[in-house]
Tab-separated table of C-alpha atoms in Angstrom:
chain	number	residue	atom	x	y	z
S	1168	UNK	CA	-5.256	14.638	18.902
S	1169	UNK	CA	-2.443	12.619	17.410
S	1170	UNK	CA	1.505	14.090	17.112
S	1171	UNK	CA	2.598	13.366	14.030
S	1172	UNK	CA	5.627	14.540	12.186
S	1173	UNK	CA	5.159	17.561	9.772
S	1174	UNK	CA	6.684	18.051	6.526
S	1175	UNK	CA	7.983	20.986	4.607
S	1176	UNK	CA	5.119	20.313	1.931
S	1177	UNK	CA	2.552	20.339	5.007
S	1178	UNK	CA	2.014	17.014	5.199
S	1179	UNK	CA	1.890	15.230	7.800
S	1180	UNK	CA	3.213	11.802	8.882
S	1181	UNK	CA	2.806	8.677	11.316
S	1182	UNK	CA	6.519	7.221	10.865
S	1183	UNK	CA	9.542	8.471	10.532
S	1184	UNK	CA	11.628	6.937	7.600
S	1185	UNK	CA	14.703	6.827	5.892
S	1186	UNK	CA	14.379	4.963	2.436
S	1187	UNK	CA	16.774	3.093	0.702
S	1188	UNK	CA	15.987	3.181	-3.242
S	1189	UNK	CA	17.524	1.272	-5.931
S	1190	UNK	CA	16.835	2.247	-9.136
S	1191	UNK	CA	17.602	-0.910	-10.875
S	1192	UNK	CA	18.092	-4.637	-10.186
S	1193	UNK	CA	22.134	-4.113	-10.822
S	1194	UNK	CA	22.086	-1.948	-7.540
S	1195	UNK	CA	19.891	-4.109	-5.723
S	1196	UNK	CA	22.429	-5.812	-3.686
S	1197	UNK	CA	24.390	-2.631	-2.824
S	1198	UNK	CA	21.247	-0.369	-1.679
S	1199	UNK	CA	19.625	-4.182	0.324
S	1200	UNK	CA	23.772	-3.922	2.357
S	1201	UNK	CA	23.452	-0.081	3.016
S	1202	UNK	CA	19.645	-0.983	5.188
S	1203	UNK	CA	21.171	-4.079	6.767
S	1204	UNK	CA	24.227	-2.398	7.886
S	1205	UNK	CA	22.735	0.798	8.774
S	1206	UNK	CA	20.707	-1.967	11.591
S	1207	UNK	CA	17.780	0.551	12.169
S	1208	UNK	CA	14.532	-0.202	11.849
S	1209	UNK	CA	13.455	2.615	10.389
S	1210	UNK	CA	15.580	2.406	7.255
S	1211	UNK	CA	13.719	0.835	4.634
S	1212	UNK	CA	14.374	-0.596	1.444
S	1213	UNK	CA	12.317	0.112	-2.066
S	1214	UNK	CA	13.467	-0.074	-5.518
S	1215	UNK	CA	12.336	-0.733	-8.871
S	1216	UNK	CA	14.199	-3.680	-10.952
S	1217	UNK	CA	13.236	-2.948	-14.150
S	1218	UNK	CA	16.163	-1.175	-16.729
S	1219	UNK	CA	13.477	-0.295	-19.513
S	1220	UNK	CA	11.504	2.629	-18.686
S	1221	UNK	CA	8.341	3.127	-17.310
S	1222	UNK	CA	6.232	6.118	-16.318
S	1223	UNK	CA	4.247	4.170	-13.811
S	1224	UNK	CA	7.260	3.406	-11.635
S	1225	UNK	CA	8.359	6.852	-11.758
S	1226	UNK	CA	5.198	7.943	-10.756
S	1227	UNK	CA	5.070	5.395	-7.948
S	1228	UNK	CA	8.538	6.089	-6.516
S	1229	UNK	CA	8.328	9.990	-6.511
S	1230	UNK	CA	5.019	9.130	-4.571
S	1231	UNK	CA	6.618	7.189	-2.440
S	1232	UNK	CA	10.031	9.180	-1.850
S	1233	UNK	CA	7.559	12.260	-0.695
S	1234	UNK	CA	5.295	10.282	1.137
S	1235	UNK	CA	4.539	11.689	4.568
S	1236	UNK	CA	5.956	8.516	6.171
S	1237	UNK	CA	9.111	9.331	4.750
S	1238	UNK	CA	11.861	11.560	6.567
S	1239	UNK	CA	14.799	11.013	4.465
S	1240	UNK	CA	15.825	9.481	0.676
S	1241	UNK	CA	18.823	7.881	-0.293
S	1242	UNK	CA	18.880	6.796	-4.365
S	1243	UNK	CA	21.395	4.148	-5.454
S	1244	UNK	CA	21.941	4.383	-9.142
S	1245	UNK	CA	24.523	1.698	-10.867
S	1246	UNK	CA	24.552	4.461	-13.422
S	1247	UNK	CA	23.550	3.232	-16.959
S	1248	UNK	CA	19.794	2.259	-16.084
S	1249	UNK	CA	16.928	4.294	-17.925
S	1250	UNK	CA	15.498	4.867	-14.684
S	1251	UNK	CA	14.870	8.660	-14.485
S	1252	UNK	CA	16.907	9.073	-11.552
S	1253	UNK	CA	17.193	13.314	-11.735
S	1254	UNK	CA	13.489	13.675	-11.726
S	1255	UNK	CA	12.896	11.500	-8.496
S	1256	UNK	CA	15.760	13.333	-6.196
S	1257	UNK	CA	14.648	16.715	-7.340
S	1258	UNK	CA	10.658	15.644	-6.604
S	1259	UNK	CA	12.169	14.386	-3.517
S	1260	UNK	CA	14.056	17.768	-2.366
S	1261	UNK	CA	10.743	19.524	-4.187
S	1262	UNK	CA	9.185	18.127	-1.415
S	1263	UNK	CA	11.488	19.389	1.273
S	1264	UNK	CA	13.065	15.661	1.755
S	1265	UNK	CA	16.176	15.162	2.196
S	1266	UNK	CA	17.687	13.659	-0.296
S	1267	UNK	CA	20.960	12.213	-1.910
S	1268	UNK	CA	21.884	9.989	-4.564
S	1269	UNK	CA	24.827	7.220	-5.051
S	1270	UNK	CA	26.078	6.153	-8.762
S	1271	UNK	CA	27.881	2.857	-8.192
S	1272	UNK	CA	29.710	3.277	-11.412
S	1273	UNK	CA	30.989	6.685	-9.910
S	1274	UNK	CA	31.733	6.137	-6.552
S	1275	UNK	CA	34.260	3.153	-7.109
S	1276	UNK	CA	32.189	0.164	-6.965
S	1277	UNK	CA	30.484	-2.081	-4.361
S	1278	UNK	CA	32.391	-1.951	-0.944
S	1279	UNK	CA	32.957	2.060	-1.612
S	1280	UNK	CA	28.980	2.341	-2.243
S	1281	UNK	CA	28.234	0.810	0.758
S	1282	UNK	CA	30.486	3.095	3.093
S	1283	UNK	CA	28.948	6.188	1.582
S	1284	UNK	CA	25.306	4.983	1.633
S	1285	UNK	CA	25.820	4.073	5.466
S	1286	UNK	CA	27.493	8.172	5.567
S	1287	UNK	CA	24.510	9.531	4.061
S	1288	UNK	CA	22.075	7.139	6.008
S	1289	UNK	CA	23.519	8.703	9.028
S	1290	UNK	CA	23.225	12.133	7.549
S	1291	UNK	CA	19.606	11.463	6.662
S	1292	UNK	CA	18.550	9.731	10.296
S	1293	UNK	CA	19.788	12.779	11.866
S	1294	UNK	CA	18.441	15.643	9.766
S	1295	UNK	CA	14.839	13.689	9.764
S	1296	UNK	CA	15.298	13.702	13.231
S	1297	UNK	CA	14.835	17.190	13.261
S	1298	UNK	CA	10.924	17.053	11.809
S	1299	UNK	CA	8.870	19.032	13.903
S	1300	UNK	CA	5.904	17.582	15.529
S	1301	UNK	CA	2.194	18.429	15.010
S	1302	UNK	CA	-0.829	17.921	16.072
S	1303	UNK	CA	-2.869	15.305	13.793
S	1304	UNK	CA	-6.591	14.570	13.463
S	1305	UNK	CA	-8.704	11.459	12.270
S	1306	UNK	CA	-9.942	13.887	9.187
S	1307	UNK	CA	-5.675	13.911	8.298
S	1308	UNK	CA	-5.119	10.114	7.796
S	1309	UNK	CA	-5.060	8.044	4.950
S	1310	UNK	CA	-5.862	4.371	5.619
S	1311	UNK	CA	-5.599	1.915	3.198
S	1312	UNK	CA	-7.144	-1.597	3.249
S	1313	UNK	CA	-6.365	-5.051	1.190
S	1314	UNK	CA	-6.872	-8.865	1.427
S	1315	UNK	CA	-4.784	-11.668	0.859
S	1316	UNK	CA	-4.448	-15.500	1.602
S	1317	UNK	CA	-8.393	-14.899	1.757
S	1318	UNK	CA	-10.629	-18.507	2.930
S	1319	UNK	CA	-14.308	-19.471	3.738
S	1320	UNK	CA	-13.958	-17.221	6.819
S	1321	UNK	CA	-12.761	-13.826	5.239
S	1322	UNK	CA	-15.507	-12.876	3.965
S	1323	UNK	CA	-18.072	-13.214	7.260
S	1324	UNK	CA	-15.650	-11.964	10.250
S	1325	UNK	CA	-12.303	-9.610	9.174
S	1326	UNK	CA	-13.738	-8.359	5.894
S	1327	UNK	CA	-17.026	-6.722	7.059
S	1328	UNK	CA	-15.040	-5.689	10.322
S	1329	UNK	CA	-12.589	-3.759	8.370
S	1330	UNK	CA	-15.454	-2.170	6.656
S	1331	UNK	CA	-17.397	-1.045	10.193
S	1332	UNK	CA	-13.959	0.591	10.930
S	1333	UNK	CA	-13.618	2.235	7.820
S	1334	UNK	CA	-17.271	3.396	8.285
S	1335	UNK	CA	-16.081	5.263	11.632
S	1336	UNK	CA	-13.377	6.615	10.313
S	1337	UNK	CA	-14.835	7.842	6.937
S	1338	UNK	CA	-17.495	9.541	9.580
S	1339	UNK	CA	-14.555	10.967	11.339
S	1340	UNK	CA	-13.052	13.194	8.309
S	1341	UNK	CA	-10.300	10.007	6.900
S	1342	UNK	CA	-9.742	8.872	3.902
S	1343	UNK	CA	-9.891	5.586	3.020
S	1344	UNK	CA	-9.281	3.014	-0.023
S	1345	UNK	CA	-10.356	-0.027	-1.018
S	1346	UNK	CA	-8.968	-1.569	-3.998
S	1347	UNK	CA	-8.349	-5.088	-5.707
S	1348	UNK	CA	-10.800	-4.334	-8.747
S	1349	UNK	CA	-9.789	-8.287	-10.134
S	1350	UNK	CA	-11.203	-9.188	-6.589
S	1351	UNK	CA	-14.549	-7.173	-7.450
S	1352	UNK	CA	-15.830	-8.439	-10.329
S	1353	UNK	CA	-19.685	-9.401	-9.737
S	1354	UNK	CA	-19.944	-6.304	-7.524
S	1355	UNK	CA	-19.723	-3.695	-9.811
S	1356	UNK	CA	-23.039	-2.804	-10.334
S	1357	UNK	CA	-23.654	-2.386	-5.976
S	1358	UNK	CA	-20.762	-0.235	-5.719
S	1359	UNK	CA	-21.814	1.675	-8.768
S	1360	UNK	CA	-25.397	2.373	-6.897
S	1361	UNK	CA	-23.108	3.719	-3.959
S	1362	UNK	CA	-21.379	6.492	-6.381
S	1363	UNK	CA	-21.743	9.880	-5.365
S	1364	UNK	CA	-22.425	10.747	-8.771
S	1365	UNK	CA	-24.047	8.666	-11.608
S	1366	UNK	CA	-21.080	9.832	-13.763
S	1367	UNK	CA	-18.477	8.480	-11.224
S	1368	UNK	CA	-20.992	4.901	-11.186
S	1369	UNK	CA	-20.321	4.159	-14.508
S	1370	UNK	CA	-16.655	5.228	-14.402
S	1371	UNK	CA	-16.648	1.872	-11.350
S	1372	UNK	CA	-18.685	-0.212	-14.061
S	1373	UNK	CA	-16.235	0.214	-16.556
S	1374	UNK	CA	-13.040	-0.264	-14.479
S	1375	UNK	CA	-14.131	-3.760	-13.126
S	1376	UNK	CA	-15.092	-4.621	-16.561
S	1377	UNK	CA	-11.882	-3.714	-17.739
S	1378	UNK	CA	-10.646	-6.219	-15.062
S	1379	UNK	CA	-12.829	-9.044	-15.911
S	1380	UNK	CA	-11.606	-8.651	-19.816
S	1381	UNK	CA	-7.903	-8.835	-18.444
S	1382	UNK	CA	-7.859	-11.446	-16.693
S	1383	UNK	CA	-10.059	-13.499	-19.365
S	1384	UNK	CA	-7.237	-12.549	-22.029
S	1385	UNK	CA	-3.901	-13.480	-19.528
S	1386	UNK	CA	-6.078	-16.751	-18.541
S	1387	UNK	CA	-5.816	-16.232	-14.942
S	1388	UNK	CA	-7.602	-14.601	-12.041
S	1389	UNK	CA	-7.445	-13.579	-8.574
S	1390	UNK	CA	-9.097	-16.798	-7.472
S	1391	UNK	CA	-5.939	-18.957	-6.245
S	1392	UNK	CA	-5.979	-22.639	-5.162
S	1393	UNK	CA	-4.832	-21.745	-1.812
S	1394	UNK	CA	-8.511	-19.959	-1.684
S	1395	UNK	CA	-10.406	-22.875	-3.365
S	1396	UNK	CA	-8.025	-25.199	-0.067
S	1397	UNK	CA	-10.166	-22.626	1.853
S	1398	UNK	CA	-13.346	-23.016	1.073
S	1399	UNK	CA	-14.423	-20.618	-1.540
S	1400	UNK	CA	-15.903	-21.622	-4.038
S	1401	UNK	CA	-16.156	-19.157	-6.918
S	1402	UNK	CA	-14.998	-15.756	-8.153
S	1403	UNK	CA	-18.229	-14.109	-7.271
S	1404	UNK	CA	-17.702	-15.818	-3.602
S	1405	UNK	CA	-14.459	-13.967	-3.022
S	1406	UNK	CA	-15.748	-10.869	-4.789
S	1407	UNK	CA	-18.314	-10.364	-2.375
S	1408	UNK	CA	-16.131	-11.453	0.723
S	1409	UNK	CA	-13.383	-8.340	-0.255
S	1410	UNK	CA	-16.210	-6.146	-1.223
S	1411	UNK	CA	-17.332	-6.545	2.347
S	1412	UNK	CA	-14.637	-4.139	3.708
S	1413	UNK	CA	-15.533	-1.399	1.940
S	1414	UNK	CA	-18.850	-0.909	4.682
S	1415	UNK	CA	-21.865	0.929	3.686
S	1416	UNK	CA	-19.987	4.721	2.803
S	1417	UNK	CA	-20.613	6.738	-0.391
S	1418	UNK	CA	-18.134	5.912	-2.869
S	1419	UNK	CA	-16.694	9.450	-2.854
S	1420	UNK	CA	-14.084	8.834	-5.605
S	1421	UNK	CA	-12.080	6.253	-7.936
S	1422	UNK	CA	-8.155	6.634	-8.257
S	1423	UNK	CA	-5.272	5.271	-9.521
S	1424	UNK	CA	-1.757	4.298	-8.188
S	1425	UNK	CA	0.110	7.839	-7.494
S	1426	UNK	CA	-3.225	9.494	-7.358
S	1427	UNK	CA	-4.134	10.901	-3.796
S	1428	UNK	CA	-7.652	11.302	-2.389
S	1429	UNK	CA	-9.088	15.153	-2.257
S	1430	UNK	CA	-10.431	15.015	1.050
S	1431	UNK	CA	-12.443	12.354	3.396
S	1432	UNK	CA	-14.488	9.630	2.330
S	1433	UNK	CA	-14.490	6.087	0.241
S	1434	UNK	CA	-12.119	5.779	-2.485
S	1435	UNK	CA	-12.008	2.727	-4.911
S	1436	UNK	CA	-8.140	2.250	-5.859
S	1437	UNK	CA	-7.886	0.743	-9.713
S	1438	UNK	CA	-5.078	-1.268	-9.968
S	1439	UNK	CA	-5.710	-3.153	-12.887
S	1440	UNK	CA	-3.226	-1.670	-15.999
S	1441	UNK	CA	-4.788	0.157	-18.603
S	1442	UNK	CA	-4.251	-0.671	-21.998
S	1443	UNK	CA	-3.838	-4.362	-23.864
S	1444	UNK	CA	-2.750	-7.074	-21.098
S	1445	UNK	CA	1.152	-7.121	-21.494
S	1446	UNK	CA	3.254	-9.975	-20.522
S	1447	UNK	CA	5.009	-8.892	-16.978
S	1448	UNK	CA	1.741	-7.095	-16.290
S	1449	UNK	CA	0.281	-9.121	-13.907
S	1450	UNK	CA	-2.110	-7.897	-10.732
S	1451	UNK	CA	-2.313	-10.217	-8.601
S	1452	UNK	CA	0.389	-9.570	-5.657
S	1453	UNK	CA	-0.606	-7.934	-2.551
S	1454	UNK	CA	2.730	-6.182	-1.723
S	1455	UNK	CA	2.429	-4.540	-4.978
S	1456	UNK	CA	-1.243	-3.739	-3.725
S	1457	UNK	CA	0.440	-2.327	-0.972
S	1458	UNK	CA	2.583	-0.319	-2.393
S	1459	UNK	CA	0.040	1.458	-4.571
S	1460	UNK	CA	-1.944	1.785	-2.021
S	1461	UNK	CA	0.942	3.505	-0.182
S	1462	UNK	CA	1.782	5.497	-3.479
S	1463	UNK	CA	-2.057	7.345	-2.801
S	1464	UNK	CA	-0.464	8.438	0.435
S	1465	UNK	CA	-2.295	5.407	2.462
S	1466	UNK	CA	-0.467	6.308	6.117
S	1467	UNK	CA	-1.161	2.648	7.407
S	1468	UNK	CA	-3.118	-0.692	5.648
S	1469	UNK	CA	-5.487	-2.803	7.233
S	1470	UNK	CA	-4.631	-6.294	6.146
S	1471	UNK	CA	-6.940	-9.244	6.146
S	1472	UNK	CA	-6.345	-12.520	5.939
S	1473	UNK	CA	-8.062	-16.150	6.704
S	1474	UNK	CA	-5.068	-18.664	5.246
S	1475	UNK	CA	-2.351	-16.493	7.132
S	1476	UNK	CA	-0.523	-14.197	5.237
S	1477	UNK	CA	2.130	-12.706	7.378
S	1478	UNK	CA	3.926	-9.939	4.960
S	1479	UNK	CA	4.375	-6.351	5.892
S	1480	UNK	CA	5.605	-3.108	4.045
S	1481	UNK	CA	7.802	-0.670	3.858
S	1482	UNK	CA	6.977	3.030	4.482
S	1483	UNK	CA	3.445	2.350	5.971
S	1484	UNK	CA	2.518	-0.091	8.964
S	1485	UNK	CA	0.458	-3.305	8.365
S	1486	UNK	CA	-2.228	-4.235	11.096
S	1487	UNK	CA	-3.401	-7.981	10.373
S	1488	UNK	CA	-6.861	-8.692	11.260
S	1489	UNK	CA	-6.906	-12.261	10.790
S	1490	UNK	CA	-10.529	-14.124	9.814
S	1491	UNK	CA	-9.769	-17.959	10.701
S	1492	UNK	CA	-9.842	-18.807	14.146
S	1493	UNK	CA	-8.206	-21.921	13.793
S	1494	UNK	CA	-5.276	-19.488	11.894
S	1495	UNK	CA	-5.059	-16.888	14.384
S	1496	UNK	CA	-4.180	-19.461	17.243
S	1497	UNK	CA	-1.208	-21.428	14.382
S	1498	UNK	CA	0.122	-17.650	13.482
S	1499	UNK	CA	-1.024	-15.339	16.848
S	1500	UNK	CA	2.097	-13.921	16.832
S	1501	UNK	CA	2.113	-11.938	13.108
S	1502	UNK	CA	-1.726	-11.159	13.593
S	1503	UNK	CA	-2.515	-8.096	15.153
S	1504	UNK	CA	-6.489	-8.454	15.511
S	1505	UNK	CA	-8.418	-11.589	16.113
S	1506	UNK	CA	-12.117	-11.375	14.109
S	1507	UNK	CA	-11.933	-15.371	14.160
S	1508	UNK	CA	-13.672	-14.785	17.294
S	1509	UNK	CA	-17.196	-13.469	15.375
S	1510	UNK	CA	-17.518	-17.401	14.051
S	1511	UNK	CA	-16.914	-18.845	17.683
S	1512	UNK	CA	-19.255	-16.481	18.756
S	1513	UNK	CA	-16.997	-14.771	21.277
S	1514	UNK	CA	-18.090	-11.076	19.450
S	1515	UNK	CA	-19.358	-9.194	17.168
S	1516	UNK	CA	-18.991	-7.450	13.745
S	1517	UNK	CA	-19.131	-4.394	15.222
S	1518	UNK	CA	-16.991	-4.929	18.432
S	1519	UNK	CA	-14.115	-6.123	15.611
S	1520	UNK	CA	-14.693	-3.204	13.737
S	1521	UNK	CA	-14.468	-1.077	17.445
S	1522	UNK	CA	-11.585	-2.666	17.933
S	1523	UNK	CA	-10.067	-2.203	15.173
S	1524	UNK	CA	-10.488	1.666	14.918
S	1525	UNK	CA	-8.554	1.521	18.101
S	1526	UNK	CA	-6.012	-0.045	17.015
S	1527	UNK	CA	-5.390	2.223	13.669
S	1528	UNK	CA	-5.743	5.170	16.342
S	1529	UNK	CA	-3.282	3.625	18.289
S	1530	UNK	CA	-1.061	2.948	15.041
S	1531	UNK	CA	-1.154	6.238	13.938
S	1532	UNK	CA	-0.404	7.272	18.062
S	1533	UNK	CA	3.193	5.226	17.583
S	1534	UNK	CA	2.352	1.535	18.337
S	1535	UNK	CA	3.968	-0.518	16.547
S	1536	UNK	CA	2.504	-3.316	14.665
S	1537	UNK	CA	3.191	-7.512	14.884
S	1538	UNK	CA	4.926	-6.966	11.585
S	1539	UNK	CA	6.576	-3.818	12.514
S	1540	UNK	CA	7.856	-5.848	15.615
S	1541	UNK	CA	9.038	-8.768	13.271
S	1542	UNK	CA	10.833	-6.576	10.915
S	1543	UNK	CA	8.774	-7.577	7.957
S	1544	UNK	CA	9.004	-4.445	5.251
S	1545	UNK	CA	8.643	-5.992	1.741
S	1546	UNK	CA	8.115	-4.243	-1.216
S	1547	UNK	CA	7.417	-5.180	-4.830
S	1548	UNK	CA	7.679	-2.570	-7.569
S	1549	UNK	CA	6.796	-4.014	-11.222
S	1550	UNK	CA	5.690	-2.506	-14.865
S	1551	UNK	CA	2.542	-1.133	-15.714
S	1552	UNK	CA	0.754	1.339	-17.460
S	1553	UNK	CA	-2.163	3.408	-16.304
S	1554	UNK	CA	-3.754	6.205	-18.380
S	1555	UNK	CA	-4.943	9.338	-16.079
S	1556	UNK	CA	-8.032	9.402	-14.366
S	1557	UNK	CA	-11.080	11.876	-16.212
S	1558	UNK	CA	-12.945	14.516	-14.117
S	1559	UNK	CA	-16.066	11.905	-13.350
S	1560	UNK	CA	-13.474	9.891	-11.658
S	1561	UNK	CA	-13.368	12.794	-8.524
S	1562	UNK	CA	-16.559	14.829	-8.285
S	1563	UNK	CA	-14.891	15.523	-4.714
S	1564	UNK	CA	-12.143	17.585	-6.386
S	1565	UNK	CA	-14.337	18.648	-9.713
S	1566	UNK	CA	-17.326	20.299	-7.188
């Protein structure tokens, strides 16, 4: 069994963090000093820019401030922003975080922010010190899985590794998501014959098309040049290459960003906006991927990559399982897991995907992670709008 840290809302966690949250781009620069100064690695930095409204962000960022990851909040408000800023510290203490907020405009201004945000840091380190610790089981985590700086490799060696570990762990009781519907399109209709339901197949169907129709109307994809540099050579290439780590598990459910899975099993993540395509809408960054897939309480991702991608998160730690063998020796050092090693013939699919279960065990256990180790934690928060999911979406929770 693992020991993870227990929460007052009986959730349980792999980390232990303090986060830093600005609620608009005007107190970027004060809550980015308070994490630098504070010099722990554990203090992380999140934040919306945005000064208009939006329900999705608000929905993200009271996700994220009760995530189980998360020990401690800290909220830095300039003060005039439309950013709901009551709602997410009392969410937060609903939760049984600790939690305080900052007004620049109140507290005197930059250099008097600072001091007190490095006061209630302290404050916060110490009282999420005092979590107690619990016993944790496969069947409690939430693992989370994305691609990014994808090549001709991807889709043969880390992709269909990732999905042999999230077969295992699916098996064992966990949760895990999938997402990047842009990066699906072409696969719909094999995922929707892996629905639990018929109901939930179409509800799949109809998401990816919703994808394919967005990206037609903003005139650009998820299919970048870096991947074309790489050797793939269409859309429905690259589709099937990040369908790949999905495995061979019922599709239990399909969410969206904020939404948490039930109980075990395969979840699709939807992370393409609802609604007419919006300029400052776009989908195609995978720390925002990240993020949302953090939002659904994701406890760690599994990040593949063939080009070399070497970005973290905050909140939730980042294994790398790099494709490219030729890019694992270049970037050894931010990659966590070698499955380069399936095209020299050095192993197999399924001693990757071994391996790899290992490792999230291990992750979960306390090991850190390259990018943990390098201090990479970024975090992208933008607009969108998502209407809620309908009960086909989660025959899990409607049964």
């Amino acid at each position: 069994m693992l020991q993870a840290y227990l929460r007052p809302d009986g959730r349980k966690g792999i980390r232990n963090v303090v986060v830093v949250a600005y609620l608009v781009e005007c107190a970027h620069h004060v809550a980015r000093q308070i994490v630098t100064r504070a010099d722990d690695l554990d203090t992380h930095l999140i934040g919306f820019p945005g000064c208009y409204p939006n329900d999705y962000a608000l929905t993200v960022m009271q996700a994220l401030c009760a995530h189980p990851n998360v020990g401690g909040v800290l909220l830095v408000s300039l003060g005039c922003e439309s950013f709901n800023r009551k709602a997410l510290l009392d969410s937060a203490r609903a939760a049984g975080r600790p939690a305080e907020l900052l007004v620049i405009q109140q507290a005197g201004g930059t250099r008097s922010t600072i001091q007190a945000g490095l006061e209630a840091v302290a404050r916060l380190r110490a009282a999420a010190d005092q979590a107690p610790r619990a016993a944790m089981g496969l069947d409690e985590l939430v693992i989370g899985t994305i691609c990014g700086g994808s090549d001709g490799t991807s889709g043969v060696t880390a992709n269909p590794a990732v999905g042999r570990c999230f077969d295992r762990l699916v098996e064992a009781g966990a949760a895990c998501i999938f997402e990047e519907t842009g990066e699906l399109i072409g696969c719909e209709k094999i995922m929707a014959s892996r629905a639990v339901t018929p109901e939930l197949g179409a509800e799949i169907e109809a998401c990816v098309e919703k994808a394919a129709r967005y990206y037609t109307i903003m005139g650009f994809g998820s299919f970048a040049a870096g991947n074309a540099d790489g050797g793939l050579t269409t859309q429905e290439e690259k589709s099937m290459g990040a369908y790949s780590k999905s495995g061979a598990s019922p599709i239990s459910g399909l969410i969206k960003p904020g939404d948490r899975p039930p109980g075990g099993g395969l979840y699709l993540l939807d992370v393409v906006p609802d609604g007419e395509p919006r300029f400052g809408f776009p989908n195609i960054s995978d720390n925002t991927e990240a993020v949302e897939l953090i939002a659904c309480g994701a406890h760690m991702i599994l990040f593949t990559t063939g080009r070399g991608s070497v970005v973290g998160s905050a909140i939730s730690p980042v294994i790398k399982v790099c494709a490219n063998p030729e890019t694992y020796r270049r970037l050894s050092e931010d990659m966590d897991v070698d499955a380069g090693r399936i095209l020299e013939g050095r192993s197999g699919v399924d001693e990757v995907g071994a391996e790899i279960f290992d490792l999230v065990v291990a992750t979960a256990g306390g090991r850190r992670t390259a990018s943990e180790d390098l201090g990479h934690q970024e975090f992208i928060l933008t607009y969108k709008h998502f209407e809620p999911i309908g009960p086909a979406c989660l025959p899990v929770r409607a049964a």
